[in-house]
Coordinates of C-alpha atoms (C1' of nucleotides) in Angstrom, one line a residue:
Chain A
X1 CA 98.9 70.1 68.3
X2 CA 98.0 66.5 68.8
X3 CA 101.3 64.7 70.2
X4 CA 103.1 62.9 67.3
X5 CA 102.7 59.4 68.3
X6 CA 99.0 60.4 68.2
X7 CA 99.3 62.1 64.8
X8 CA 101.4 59.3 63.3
X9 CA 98.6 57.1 64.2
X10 CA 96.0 58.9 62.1
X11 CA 98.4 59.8 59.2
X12 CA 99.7 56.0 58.9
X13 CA 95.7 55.1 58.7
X14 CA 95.1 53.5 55.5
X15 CA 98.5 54.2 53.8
X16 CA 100.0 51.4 51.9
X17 CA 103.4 52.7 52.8
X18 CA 105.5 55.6 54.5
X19 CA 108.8 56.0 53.4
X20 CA 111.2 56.0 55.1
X21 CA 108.8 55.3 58.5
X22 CA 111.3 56.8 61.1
X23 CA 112.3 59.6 59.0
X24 CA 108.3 61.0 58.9
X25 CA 108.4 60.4 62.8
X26 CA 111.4 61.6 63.1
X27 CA 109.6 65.2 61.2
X28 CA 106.4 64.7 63.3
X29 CA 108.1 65.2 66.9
X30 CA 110.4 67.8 65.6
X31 CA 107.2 69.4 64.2
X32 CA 105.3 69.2 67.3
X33 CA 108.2 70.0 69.1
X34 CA 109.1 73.2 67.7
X35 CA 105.7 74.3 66.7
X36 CA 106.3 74.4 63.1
X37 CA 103.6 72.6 60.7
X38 CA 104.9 69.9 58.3
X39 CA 105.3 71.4 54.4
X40 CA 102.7 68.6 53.0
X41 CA 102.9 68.6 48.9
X42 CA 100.3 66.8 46.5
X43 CA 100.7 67.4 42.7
X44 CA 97.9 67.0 40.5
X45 CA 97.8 66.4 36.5
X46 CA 95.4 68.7 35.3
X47 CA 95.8 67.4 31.7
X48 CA 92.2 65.6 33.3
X49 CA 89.6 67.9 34.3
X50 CA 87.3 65.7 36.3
X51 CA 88.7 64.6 39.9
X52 CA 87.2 61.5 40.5
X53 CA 87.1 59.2 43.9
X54 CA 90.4 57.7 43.6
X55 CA 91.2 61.4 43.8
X56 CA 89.9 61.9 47.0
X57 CA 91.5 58.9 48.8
X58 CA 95.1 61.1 48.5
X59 CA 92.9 64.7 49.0
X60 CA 91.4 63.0 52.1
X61 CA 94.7 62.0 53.7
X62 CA 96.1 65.5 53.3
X63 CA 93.0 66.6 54.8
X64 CA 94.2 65.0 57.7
X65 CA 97.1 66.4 57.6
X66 CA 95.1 70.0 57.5
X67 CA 93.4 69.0 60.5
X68 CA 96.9 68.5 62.1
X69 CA 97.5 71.9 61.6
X70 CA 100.2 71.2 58.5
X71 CA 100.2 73.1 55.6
X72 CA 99.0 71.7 53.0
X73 CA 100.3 72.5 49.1
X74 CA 98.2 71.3 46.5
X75 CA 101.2 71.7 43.2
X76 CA 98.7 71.9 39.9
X77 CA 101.0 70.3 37.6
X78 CA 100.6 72.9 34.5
X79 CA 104.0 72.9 33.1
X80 CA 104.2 68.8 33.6
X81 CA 101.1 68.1 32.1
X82 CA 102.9 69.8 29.1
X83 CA 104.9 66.9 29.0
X84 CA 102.7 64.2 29.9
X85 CA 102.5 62.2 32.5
X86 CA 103.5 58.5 31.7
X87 CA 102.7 57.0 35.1
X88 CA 100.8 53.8 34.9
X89 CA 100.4 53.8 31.0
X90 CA 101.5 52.0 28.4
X91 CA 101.3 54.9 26.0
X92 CA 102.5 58.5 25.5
X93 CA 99.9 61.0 26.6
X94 CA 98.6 63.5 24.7
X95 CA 100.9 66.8 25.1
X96 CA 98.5 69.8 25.9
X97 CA 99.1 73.9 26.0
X98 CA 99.8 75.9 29.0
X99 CA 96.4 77.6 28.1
X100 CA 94.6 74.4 28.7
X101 CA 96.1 73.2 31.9
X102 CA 95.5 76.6 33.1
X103 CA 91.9 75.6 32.0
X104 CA 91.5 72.8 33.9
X105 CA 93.2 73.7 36.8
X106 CA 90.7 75.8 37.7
X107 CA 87.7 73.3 38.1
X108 CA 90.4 70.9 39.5
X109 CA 91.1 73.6 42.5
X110 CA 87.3 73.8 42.9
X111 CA 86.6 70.5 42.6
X112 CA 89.7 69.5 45.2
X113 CA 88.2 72.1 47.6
X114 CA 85.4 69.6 48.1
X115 CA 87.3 67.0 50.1
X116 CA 90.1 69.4 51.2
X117 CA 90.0 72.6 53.7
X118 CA 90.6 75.7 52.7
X119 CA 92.4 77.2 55.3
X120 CA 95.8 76.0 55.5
X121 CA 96.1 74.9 51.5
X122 CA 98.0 76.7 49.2
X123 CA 97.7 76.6 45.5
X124 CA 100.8 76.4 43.2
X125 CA 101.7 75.7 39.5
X126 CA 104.8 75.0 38.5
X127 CA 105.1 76.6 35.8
X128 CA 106.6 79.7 38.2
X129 CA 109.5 77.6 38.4
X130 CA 109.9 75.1 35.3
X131 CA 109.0 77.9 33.1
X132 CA 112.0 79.9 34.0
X133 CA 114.8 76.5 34.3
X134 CA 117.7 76.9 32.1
X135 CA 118.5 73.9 30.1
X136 CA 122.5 74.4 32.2
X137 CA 120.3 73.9 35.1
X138 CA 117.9 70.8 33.6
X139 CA 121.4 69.3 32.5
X140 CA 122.6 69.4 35.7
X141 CA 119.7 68.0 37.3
X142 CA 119.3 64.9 34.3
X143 CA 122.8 64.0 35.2
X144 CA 121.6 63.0 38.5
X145 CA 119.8 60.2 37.2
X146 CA 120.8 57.3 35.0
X147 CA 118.8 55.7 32.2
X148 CA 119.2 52.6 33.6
X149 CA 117.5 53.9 37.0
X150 CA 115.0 55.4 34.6
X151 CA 114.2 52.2 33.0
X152 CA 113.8 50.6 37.0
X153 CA 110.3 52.4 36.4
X154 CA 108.3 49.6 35.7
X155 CA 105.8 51.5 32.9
X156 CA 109.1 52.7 31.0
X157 CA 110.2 49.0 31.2
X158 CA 107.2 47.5 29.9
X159 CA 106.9 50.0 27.0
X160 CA 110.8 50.0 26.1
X161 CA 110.6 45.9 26.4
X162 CA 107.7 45.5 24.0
X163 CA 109.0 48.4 21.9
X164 CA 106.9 50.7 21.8
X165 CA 107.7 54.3 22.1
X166 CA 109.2 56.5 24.5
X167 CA 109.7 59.8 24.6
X168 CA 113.0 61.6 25.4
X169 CA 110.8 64.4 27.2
X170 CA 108.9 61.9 29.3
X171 CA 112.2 60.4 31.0
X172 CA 112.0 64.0 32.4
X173 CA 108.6 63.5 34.0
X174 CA 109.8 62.5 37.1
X175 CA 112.6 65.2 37.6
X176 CA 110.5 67.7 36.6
X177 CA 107.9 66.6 39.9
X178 CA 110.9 66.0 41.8
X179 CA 112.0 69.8 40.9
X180 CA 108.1 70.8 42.8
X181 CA 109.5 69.1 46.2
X182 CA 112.5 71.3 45.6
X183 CA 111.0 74.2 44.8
X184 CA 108.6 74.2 47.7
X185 CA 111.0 72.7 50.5
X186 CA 108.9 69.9 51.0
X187 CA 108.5 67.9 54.3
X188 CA 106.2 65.0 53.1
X189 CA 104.8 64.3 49.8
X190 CA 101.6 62.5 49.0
X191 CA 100.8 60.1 46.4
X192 CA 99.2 56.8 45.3
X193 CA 101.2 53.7 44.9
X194 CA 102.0 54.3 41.2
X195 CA 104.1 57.4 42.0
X196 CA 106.2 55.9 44.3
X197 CA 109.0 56.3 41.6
X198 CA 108.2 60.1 40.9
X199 CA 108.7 61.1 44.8
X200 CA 111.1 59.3 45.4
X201 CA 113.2 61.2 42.5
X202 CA 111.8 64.1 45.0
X203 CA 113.8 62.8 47.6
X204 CA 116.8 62.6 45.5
X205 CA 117.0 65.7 43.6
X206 CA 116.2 67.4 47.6
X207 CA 119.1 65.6 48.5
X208 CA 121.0 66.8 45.6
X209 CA 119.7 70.8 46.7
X210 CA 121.3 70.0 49.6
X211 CA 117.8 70.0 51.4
X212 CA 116.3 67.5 53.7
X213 CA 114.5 65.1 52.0
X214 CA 110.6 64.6 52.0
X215 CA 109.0 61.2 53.2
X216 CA 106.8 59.9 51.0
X217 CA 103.4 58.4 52.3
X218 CA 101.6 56.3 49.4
X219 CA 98.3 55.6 49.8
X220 CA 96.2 52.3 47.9
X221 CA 94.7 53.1 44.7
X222 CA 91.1 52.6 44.3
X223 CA 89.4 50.4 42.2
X224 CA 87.2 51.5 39.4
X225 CA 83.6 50.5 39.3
X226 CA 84.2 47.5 37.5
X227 CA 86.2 46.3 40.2
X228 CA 89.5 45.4 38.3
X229 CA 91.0 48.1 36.9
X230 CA 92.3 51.3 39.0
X231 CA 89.9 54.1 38.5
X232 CA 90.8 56.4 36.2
X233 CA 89.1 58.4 33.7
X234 CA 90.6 57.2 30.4
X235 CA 89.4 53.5 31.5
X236 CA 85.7 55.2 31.7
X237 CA 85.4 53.5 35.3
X238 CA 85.2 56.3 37.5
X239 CA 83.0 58.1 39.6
X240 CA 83.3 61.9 39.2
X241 CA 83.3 64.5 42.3
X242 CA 80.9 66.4 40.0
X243 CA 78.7 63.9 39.4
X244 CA 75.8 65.0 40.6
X245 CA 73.9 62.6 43.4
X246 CA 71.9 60.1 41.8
X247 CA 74.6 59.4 39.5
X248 CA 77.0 59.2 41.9
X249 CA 74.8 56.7 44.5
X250 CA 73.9 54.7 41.1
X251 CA 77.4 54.0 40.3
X252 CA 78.1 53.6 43.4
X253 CA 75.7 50.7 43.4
X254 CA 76.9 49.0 40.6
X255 CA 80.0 48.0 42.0
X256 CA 81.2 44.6 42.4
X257 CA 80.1 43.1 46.1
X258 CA 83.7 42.4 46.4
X259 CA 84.7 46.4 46.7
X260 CA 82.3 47.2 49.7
X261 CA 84.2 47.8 52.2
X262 CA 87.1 49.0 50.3
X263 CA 85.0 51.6 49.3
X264 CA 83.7 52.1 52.6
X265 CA 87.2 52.6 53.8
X266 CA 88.9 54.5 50.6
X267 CA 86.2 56.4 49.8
X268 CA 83.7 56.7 52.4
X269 CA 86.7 57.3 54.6
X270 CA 85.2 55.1 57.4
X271 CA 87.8 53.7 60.3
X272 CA 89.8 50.6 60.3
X273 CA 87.3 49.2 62.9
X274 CA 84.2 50.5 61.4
X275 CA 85.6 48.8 58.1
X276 CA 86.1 45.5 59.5
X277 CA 82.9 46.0 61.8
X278 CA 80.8 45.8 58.0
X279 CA 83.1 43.0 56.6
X280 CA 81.8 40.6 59.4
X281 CA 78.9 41.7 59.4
X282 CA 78.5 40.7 55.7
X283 CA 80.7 37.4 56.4
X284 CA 78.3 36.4 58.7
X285 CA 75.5 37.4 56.8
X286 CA 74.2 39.7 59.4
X287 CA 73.7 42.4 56.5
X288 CA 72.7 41.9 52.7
X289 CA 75.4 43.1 50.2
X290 CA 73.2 45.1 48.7
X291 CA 72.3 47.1 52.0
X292 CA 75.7 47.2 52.9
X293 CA 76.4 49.0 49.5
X294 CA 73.5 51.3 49.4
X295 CA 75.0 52.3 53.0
X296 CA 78.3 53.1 52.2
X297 CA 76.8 54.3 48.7
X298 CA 75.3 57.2 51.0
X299 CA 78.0 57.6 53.6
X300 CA 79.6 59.1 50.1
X301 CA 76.9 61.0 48.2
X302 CA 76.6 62.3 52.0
X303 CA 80.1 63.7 52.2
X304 CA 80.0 65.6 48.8
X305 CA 75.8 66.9 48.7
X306 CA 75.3 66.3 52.3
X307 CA 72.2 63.8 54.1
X308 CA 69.5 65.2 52.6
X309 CA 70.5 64.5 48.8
X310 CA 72.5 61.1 49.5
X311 CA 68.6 60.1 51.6
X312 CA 67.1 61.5 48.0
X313 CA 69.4 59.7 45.7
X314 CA 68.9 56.4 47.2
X315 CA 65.4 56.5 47.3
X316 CA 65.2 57.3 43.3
X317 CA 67.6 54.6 42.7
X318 CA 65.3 52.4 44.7
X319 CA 62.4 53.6 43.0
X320 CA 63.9 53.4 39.1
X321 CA 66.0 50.2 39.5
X322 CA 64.3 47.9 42.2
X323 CA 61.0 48.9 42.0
X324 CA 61.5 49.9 38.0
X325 CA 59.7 52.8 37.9
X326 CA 60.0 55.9 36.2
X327 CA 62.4 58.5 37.6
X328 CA 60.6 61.6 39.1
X329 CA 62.3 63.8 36.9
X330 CA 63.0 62.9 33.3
X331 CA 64.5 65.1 30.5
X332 CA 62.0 66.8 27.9
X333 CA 62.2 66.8 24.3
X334 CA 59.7 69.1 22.4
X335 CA 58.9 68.4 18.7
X336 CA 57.2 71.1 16.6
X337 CA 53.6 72.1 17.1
X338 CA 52.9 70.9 13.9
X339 CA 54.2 67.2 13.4
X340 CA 51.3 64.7 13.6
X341 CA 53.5 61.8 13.9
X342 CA 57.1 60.3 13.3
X343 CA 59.0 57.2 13.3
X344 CA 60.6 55.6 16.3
X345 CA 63.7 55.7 15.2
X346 CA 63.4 59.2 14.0
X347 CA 62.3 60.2 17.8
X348 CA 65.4 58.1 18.9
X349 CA 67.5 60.1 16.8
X350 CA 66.4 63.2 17.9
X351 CA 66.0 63.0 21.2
X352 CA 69.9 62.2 21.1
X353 CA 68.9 58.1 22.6
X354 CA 70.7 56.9 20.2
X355 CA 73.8 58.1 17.8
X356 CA 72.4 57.2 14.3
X357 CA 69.0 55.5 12.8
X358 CA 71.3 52.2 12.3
X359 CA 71.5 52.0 16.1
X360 CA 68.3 53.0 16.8
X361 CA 67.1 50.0 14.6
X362 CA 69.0 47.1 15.9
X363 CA 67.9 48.3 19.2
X364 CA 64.6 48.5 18.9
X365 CA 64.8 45.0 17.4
X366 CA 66.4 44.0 20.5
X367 CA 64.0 45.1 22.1
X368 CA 65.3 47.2 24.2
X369 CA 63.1 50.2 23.4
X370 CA 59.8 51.1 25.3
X371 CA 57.4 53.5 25.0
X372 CA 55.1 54.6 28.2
X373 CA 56.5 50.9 29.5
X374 CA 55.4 49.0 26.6
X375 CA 58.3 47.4 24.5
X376 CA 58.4 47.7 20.7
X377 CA 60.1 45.5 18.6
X378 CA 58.9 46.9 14.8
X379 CA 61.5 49.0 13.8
X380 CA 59.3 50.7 11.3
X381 CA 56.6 52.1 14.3
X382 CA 55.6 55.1 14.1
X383 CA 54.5 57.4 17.2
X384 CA 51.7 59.5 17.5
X385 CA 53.1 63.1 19.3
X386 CA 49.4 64.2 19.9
X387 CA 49.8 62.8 23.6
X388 CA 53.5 63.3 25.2
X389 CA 54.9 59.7 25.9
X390 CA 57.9 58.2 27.5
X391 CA 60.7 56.8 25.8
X392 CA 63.2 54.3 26.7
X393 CA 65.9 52.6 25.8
X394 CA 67.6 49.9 28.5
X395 CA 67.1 51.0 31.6
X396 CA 69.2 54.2 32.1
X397 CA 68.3 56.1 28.8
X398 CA 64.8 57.7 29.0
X399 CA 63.2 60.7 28.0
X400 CA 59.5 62.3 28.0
X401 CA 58.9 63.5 23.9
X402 CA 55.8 66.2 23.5
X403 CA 54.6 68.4 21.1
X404 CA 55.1 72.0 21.3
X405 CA 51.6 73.9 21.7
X406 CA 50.0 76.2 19.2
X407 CA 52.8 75.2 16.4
X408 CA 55.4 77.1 18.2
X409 CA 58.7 75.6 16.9
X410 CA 61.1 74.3 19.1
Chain B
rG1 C1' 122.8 57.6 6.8
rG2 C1' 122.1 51.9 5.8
rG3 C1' 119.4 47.1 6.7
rC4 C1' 115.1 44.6 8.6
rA5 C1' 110.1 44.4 10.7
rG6 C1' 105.6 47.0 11.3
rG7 C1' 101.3 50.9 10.8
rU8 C1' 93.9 47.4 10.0
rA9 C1' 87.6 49.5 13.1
rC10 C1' 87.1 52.0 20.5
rC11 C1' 91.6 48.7 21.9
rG12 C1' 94.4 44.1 20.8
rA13 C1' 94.9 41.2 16.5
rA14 C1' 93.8 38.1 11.7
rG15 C1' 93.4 39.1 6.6
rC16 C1' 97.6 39.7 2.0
rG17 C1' 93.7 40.8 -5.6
rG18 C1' 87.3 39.6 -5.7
rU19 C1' 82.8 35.8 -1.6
rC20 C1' 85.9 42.3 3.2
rA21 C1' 82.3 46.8 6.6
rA22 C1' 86.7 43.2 7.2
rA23 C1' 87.8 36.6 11.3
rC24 C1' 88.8 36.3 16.6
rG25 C1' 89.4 38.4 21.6
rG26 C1' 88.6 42.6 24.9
rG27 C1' 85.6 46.7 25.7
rG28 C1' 80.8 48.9 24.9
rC29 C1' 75.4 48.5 24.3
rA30 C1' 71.0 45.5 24.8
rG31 C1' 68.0 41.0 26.4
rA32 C1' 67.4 36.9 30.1
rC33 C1' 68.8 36.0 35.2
rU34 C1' 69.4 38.9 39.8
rG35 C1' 70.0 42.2 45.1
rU36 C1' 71.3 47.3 41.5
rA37 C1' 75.2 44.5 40.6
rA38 C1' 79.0 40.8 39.7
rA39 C1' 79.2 36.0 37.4
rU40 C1' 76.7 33.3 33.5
rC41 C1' 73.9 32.7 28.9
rU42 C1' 72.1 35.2 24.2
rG43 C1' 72.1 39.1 20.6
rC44 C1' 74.2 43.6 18.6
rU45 C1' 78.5 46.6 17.8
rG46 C1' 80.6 52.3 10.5
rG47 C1' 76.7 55.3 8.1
rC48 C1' 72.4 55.7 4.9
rG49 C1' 68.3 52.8 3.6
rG50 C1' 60.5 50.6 5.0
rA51 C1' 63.7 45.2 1.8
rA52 C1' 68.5 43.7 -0.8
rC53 C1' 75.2 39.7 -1.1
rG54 C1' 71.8 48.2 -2.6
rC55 C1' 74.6 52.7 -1.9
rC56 C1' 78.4 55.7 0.9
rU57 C1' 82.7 56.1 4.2
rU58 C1' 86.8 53.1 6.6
rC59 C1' 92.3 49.2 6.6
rG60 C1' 99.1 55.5 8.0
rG61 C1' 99.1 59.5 3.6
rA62 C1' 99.2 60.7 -1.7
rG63 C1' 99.4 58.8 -6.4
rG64 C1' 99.3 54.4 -9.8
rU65 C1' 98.3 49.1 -11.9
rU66 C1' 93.6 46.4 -12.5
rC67 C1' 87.0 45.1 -14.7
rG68 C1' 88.0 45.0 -9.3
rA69 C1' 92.8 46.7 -3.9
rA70 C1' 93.0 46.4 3.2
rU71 C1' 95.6 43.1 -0.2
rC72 C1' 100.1 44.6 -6.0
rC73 C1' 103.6 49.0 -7.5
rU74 C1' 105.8 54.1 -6.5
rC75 C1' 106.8 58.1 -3.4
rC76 C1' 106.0 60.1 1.4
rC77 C1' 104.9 60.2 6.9
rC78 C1' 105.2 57.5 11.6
rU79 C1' 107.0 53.4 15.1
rG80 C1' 110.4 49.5 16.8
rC81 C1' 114.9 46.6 16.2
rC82 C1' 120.0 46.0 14.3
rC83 C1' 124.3 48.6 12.1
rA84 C1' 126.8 53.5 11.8

RNA sequence: GGGCAGGUACCGAAGCGGUCAAACGGGGCAGACUGUAAAUCUGCUGGCGGAACGCCUUCGGAGGUUCGAAUCCUCCCCUGCCCA
């Protein structure tokens, strides 16, 4: 084990805030010094399948802790996702079944597996303890909490001050996440900054159990790819830890200059130094944004599909968006052997460019619809099918169309 | 339980008997510009329709009044506030 000055050095990296500071040193040397790793919890909501790079900025720091030789326990939060997590939203969120956060929580295991190591991580839902609480027990535990110190939490504020809605069940959010520290004695829990509420009612309740309470570490919370909001999949800013590499290197590129190096250091996981090595460089114009992206773009498709696929993803992205050529590989559609010919917007329909004929029309008439490269505006074309052709519309949707030989349908 | 204010398209928010598929903003999509973007400018943004102020579906739900309703009436459901 590394000494704990040394540890505390490369667990404080990149964390917004450690709380209380002393305390989590105070755990590290009595870790080292009696050989015992540090109990590191990090709940999940799997009311969201998809983990997405925000994600991995909190997976990657208990990673760390994984390399440290601490155990790590990754709580999947099936019985709280029940309820509905109301962190960081203005509205109530949709309640789902045990069945389906069961669901999820599989692909969210796999998927966290990707930044995470897999010795030294254990797996828990708390449903094996909330399931079983007595409502004696969750009256007890409510009482240790007043509605006033609920209504501290800024989200519960800002909904209860504009009045909208709030659930009785959802004030018992955070106990019930506090109840996972409890239940799994734990030393140090992770989050981003929007749960620093939620652990800290950890602390509390742990206090309450008559158990030493965990420190929290908070880490930043990434940006989304339209550089404002915080990535998160109901904002539809996100980049996926499933999406596959030239997705993921294509978002990746359309992120405001501004996030480079944030990105760099949140989500490419690069050093402090490294990170401020690539700020000057693009301060003092050493290195053009847009190489400086497609870099960090790859140091990321690198970590998830590895240097050969991140070296193949940027190349296509060069080759469909600077160069605007076709992609190497485009998605079929196959008409019936027999159809001579058929309208544009029929062809848009069907090959799914497009939701309906109405949107298909305006926009072809925006012309934002070209076939084999050449842009048609008459919304009334028809295409011939004898030859196979490629359809697009803008510059992400395209789509080879054909005929099926020898009349074979489909 | 009582009183009051509300429920409008993806979101926010106008409309308060016809000219409403519904102003405006955001978001989204597309075009121009670019470094791929971002910013900016422009257009589009329910469906069907070879055109149309044509038809269909939409303004919490169900009925009703009317030639005609998002707009009026009745009942119901939901939300917030105040009182109990």
């Amino acid at each position: 084990m590394l000494p704990a000055e040394e540890q505390f050095r490369i667990l404080a990296d990149a964390a917004v805030e450690i709380v209380p500071e002393e305390e989590f040193r105070a755990k590290l040397e009595r870790s080292v010094r009696t050989g015992t790793p540090l109990r590191v919890k990090l709940g999940c909501d799997p009311s969201r399948p998809d983990l997405h790079l925000g994600h991995a900025v909190v997976l990657h720091k208990l990673r760390q802790f994984q390399e440290l030789g601490h155990q790590a326990i990754l709580i999947i939060g099936d019985f709280t996702a029940t309820i509905g997590d109301p962190s960081g939203r203005s509205a109530t969120r949709p309640q789902l079944t045990l069945e389906e956060t069961r669901q999820n929580a599989q692909t969210y295991v796999e998927q966290a597996r990707k930044v995470l190591l897999p010795e030294r991580l254990s797996v828990r839902f708390n449903s094996e303890w909330l399931e079983e609480l007595r409502f004696r027990e969750l009256l007890t535990i409510a009482a240790q909490c007043t509605v006033a110190q609920m209504l501290e939490r800024e989200d519960f504020w800002l909904r209860y001050s504009r009045g909208e809605p709030i659930g009785l069940h959802e004030f018992l959010y955070p106990l019930a996440q506090a109840m996972d520290s409890v239940a799994i004695r734990a030393d140090v829990e992770l989050g981003g900054t929007d749960q620093r509420f939620n652990l800290l009612m950890g602390r509390h309740l742990q206090r309450f159990y008559g158990q030493e309470p965990q420190c929290l570490l908070l880490m930043p919370l990434l940006e989304g790819t339209d550089g404002v909001e915080k990535m998160s999949k109901s904002l539809g800013n996100y980049i996926a830890l499933t999406d596959p590499p030239n997705e993921m290197f294509g978002k990746l590129m359309s992120i405001p200059d501004s996030l480079i190096v944030r990105y760099y250091r949140l989500a490419a996981f690069a050093s402090e130094a490294e990170a401020q090595q690539l700020e000057q460089q693009l301060q003092q114009g050493q290195l053009h944004p847009r190489d400086a992206k497609a870099m960090v773009a790859r140091k990321i498709v690198e970590w998830y599909y590895g240097p050969e696929a991140a070296e193949r993803a940027a190349e296509e992205f060069d080759r469909v968006f600077r160069h605007r050529l076709l992609p190497s590989e485009l998605p079929e559609h196959c008409f019936p052997g027999d159809v001579q010919e058929l309208p544009l917007v029929d062809i848009l329909v069907a090959t799914g460019l497009v939701p309906s004929r109405s949107e298909a029309r305006r926009q072809i008439q925006q012309g934002a619809v070209r076939v084999d490269g050449k842009p048609i505006q008459d919304a009334y074309a028809r295409i011939e099918l004898s030859d196979a052709h490629v359809i697009a519309v803008g510059k992400r949707r395209v789509v080879r169309i054909r005929r099926a030989n020898h009349g074979t349908a489909g």
